mmCIF file of C-alpha atoms in Angstrom:
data_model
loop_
_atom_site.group_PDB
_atom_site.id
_atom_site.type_symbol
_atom_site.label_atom_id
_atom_site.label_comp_id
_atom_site.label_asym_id
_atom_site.label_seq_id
_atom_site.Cartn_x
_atom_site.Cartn_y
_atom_site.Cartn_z
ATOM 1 C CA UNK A 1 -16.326 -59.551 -1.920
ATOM 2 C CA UNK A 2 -13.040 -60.979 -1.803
ATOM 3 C CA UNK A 3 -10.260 -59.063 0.483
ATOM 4 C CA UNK A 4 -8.496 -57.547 -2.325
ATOM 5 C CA UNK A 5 -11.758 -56.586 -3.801
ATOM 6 C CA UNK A 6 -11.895 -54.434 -1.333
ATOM 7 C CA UNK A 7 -8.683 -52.910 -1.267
ATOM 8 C CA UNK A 8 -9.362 -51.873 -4.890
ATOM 9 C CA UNK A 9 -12.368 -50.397 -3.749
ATOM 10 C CA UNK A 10 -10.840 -48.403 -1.138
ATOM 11 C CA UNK A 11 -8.413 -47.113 -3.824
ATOM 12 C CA UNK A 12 -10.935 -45.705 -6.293
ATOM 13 C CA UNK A 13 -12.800 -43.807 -3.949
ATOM 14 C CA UNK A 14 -9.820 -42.416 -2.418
ATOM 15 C CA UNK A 15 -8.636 -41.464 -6.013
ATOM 16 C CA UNK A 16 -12.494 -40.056 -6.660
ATOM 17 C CA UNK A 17 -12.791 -37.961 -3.354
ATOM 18 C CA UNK A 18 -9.271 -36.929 -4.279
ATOM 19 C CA UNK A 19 -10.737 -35.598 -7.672
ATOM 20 C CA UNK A 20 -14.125 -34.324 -6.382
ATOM 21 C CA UNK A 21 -12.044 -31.820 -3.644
ATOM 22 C CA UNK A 22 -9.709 -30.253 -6.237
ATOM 23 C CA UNK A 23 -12.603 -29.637 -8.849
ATOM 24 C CA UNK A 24 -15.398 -27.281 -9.543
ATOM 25 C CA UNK A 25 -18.757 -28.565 -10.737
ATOM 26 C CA UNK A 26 -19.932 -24.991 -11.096
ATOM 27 C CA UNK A 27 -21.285 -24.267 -7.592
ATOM 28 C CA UNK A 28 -18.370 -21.767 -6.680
ATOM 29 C CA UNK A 29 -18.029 -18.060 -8.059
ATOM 30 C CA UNK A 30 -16.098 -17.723 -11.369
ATOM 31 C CA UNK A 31 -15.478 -14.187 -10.516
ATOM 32 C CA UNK A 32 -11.923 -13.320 -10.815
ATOM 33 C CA UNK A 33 -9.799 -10.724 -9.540
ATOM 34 C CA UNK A 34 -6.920 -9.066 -11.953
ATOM 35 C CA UNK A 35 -3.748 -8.976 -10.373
ATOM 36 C CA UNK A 36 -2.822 -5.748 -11.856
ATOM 37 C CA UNK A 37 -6.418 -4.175 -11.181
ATOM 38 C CA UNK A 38 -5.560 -1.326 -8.713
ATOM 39 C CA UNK A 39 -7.774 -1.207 -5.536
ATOM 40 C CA UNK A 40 -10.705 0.290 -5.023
ATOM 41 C CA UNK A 41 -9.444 4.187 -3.581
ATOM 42 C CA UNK A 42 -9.658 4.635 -0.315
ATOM 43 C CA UNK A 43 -12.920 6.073 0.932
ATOM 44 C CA UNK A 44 -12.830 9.923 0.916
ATOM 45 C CA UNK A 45 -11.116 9.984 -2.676
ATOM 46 C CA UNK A 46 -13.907 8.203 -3.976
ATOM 47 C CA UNK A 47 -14.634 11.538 -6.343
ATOM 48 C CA UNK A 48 -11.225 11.491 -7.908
ATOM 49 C CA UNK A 49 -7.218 10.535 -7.110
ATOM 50 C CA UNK A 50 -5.393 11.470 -4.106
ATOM 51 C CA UNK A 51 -3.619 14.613 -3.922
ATOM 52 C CA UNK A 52 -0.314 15.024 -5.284
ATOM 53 C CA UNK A 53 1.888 14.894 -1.824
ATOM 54 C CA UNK A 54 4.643 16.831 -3.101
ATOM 55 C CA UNK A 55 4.089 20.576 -3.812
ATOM 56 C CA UNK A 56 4.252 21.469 -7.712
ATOM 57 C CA UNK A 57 4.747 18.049 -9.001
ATOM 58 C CA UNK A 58 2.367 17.344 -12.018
ATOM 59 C CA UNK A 59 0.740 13.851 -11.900
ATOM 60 C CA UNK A 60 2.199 12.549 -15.285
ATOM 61 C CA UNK A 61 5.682 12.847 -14.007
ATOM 62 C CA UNK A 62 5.202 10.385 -11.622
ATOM 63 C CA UNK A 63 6.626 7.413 -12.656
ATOM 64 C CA UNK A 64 5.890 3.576 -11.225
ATOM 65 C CA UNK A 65 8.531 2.583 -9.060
ATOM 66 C CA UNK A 66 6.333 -0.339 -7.064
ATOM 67 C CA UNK A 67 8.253 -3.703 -6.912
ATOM 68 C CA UNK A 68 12.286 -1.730 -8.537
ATOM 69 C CA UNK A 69 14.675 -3.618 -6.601
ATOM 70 C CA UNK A 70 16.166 -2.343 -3.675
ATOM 71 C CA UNK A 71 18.631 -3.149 -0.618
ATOM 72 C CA UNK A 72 20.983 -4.454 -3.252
ATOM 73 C CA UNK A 73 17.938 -6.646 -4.684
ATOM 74 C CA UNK A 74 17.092 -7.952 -1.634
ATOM 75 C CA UNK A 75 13.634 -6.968 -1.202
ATOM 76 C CA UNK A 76 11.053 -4.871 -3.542
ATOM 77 C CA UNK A 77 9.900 -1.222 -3.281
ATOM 78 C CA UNK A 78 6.660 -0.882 -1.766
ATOM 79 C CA UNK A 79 5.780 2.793 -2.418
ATOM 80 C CA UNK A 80 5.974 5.140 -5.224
ATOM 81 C CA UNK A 81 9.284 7.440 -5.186
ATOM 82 C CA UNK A 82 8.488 11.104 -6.056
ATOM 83 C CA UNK A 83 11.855 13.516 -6.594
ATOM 84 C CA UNK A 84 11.946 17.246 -5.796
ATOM 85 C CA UNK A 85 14.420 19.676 -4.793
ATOM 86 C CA UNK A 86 15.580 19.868 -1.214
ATOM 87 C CA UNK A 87 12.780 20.767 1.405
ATOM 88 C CA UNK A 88 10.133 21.212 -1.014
ATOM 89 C CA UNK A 89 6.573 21.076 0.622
ATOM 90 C CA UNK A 90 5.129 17.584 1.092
ATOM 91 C CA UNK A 91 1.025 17.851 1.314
ATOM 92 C CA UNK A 92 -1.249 15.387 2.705
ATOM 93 C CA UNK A 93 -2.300 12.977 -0.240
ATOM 94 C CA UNK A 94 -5.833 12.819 1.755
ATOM 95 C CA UNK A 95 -7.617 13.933 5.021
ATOM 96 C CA UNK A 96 -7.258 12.028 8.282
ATOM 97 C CA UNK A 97 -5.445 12.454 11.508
ATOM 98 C CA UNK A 98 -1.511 11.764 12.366
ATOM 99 C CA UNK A 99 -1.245 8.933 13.760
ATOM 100 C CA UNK A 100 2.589 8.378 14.291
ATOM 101 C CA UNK A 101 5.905 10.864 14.028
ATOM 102 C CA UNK A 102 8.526 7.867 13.386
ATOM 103 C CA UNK A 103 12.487 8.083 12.591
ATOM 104 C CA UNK A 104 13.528 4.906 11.551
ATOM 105 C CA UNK A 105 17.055 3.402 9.653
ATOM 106 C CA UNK A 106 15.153 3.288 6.435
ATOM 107 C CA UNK A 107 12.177 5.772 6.303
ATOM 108 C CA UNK A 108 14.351 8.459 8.087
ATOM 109 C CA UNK A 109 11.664 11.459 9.688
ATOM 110 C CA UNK A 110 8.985 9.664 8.864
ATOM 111 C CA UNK A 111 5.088 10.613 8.788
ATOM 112 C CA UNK A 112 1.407 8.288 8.923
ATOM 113 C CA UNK A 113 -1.295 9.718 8.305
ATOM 114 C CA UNK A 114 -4.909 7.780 8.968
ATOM 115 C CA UNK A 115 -7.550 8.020 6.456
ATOM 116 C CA UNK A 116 -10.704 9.434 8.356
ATOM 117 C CA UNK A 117 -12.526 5.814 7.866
ATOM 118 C CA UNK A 118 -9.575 4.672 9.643
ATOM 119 C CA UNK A 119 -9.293 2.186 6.592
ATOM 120 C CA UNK A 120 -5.704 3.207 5.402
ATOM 121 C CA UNK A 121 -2.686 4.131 6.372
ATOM 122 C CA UNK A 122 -0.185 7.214 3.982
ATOM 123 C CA UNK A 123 3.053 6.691 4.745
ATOM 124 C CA UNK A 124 5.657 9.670 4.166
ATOM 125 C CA UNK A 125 9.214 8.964 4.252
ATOM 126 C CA UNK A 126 12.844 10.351 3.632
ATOM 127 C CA UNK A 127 11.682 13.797 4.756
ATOM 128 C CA UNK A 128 14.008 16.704 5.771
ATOM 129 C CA UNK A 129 11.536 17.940 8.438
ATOM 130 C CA UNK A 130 7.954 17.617 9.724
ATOM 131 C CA UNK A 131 5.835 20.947 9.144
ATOM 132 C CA UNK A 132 6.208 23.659 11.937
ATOM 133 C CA UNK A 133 3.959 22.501 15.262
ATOM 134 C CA UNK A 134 2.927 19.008 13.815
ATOM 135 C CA UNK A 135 2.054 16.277 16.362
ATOM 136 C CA UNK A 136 0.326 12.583 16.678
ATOM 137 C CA UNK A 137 -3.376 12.984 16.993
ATOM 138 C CA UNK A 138 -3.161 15.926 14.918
ATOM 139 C CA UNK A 139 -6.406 16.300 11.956
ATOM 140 C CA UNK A 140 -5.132 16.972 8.709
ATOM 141 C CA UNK A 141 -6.910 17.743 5.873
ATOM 142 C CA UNK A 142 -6.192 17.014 1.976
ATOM 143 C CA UNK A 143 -3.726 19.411 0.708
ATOM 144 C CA UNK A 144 -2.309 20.623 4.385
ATOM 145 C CA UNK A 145 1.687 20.529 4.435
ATOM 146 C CA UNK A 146 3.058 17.856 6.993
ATOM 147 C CA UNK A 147 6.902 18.233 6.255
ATOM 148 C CA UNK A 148 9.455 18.864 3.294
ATOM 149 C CA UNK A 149 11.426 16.782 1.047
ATOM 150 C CA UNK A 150 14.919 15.350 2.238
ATOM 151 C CA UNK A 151 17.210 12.615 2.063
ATOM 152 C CA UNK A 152 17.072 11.502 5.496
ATOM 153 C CA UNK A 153 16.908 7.403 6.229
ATOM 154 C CA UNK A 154 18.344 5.251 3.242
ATOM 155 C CA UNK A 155 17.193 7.343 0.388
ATOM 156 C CA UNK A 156 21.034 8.681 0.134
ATOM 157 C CA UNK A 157 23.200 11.846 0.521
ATOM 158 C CA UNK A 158 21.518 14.382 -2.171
ATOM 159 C CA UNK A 159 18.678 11.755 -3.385
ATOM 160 C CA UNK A 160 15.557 14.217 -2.578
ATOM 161 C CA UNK A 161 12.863 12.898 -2.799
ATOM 162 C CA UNK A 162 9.284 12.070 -1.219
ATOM 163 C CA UNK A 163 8.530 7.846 -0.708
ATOM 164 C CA UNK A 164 4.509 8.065 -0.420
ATOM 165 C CA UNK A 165 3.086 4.777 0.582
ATOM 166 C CA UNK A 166 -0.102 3.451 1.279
ATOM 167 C CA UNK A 167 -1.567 0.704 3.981
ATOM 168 C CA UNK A 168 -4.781 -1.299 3.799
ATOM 169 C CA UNK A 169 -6.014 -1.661 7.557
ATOM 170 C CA UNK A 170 -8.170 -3.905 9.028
ATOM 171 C CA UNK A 171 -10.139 -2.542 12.681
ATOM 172 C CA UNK A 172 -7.364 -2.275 15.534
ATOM 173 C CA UNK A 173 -4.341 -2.481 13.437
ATOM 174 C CA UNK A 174 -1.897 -0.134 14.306
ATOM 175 C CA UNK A 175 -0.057 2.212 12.422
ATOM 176 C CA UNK A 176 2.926 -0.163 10.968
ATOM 177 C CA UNK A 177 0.644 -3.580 11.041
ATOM 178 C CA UNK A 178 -1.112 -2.868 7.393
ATOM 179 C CA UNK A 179 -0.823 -4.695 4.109
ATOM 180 C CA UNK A 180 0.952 -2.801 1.381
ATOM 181 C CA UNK A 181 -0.715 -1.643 -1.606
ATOM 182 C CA UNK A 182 0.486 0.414 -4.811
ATOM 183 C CA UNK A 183 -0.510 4.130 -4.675
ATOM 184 C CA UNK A 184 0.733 4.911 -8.273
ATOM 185 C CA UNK A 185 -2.434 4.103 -9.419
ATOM 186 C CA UNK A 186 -4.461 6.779 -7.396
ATOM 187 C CA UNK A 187 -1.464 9.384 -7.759
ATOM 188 C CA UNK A 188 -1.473 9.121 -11.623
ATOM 189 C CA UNK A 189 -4.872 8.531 -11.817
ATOM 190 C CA UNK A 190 -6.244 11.928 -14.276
ATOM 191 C CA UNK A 191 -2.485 10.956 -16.053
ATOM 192 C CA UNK A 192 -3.886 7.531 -17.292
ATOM 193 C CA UNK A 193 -7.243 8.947 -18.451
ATOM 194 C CA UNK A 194 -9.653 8.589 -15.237
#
């Protein structure tokens, strides 16, 4: 074979492995994931939705506030935003243990909760004040008041509300290392029809 016989050779197998790595000749799993399918709830709400961590506050008048713009559209909301009046109860959403008392610029008082499987993380932000003698390392169980609604961090002068968020964790992440995940869909859940 002549020398640019060869060259044209090297060509179409280069454009043929080329090919064969960015196709599928049916070997691989075709299953596919929805982007908008919610995840699975974490384990110990398996039998139903978390609890509603506001005192009082009906599930359908939650509304979805995952991804609204915010820091002047600088970055999306990753929780779900749940008004009430000024130092209103908040309630554990589910049972675990505290792991972590925080004030921080945006969160204000700040509370995270670990899910028993250690598997999540519920995040608890803006509030006026933590619930009389609560500490890290402290169980809680589902339903158990933790603080009360405020304003405190970024939320704004008179904006009361609760911002509930939830962390997927992987073993020996710590309490602010998790990947954020919706909660509306758990919170609304018996709203939607579940």
């Amino acid at each position: 074979m002549t020398r640019l016989g060869w060259i044209i050779l090297a060509v179409v197998l280069l454009f043929a492995a080329a090919f064969v790595s960015m196709t599928s000749f049916g070997t691989a799993d075709r299953r596919m994931t929805r982007v908008d399918t919610p995840p699975p709830p974490p384990a110990e709400t398996t039998a139903g939705p978390l609890v509603v961590p506001v005192a009082g506050v009906r599930r359908e008048t939650i509304v979805d506030s995952w991804g609204d713009p915010r820091g002047g559209g600088t970055r999306g909301h990753h929780g779900t935003d749940i008004p009430a009046a000024q130092g209103t109860p908040v309630i554990a959403a589910a049972s675990g243990t505290v792991e972590k008392l925080f004030r921080s610029v945006r969160g204000g008082t700040t509370a995270y909760v670990r899910s028993t499987d250690r598997r999540w993380i519920y995040y608890y932000a803006h509030l006026a004040a933590y619930a009389p003698g609560l500490r890290e390392g402290q169980p809680v169980r589902a339903g158990q008041q933790i603080g009360n609604v405020g304003d405190t961090g970024d939320a704004g002068q008179g904006n009361y509300h609760l911002h509930f968020g939830m962390q997927r964790m992987r073993p020996g992440e710590r309490w602010y290392q998790g990947e954020d995940v919706d909660p509306y869909p758990m919170l609304a859940a018996r709203a939607r029809g579940r």
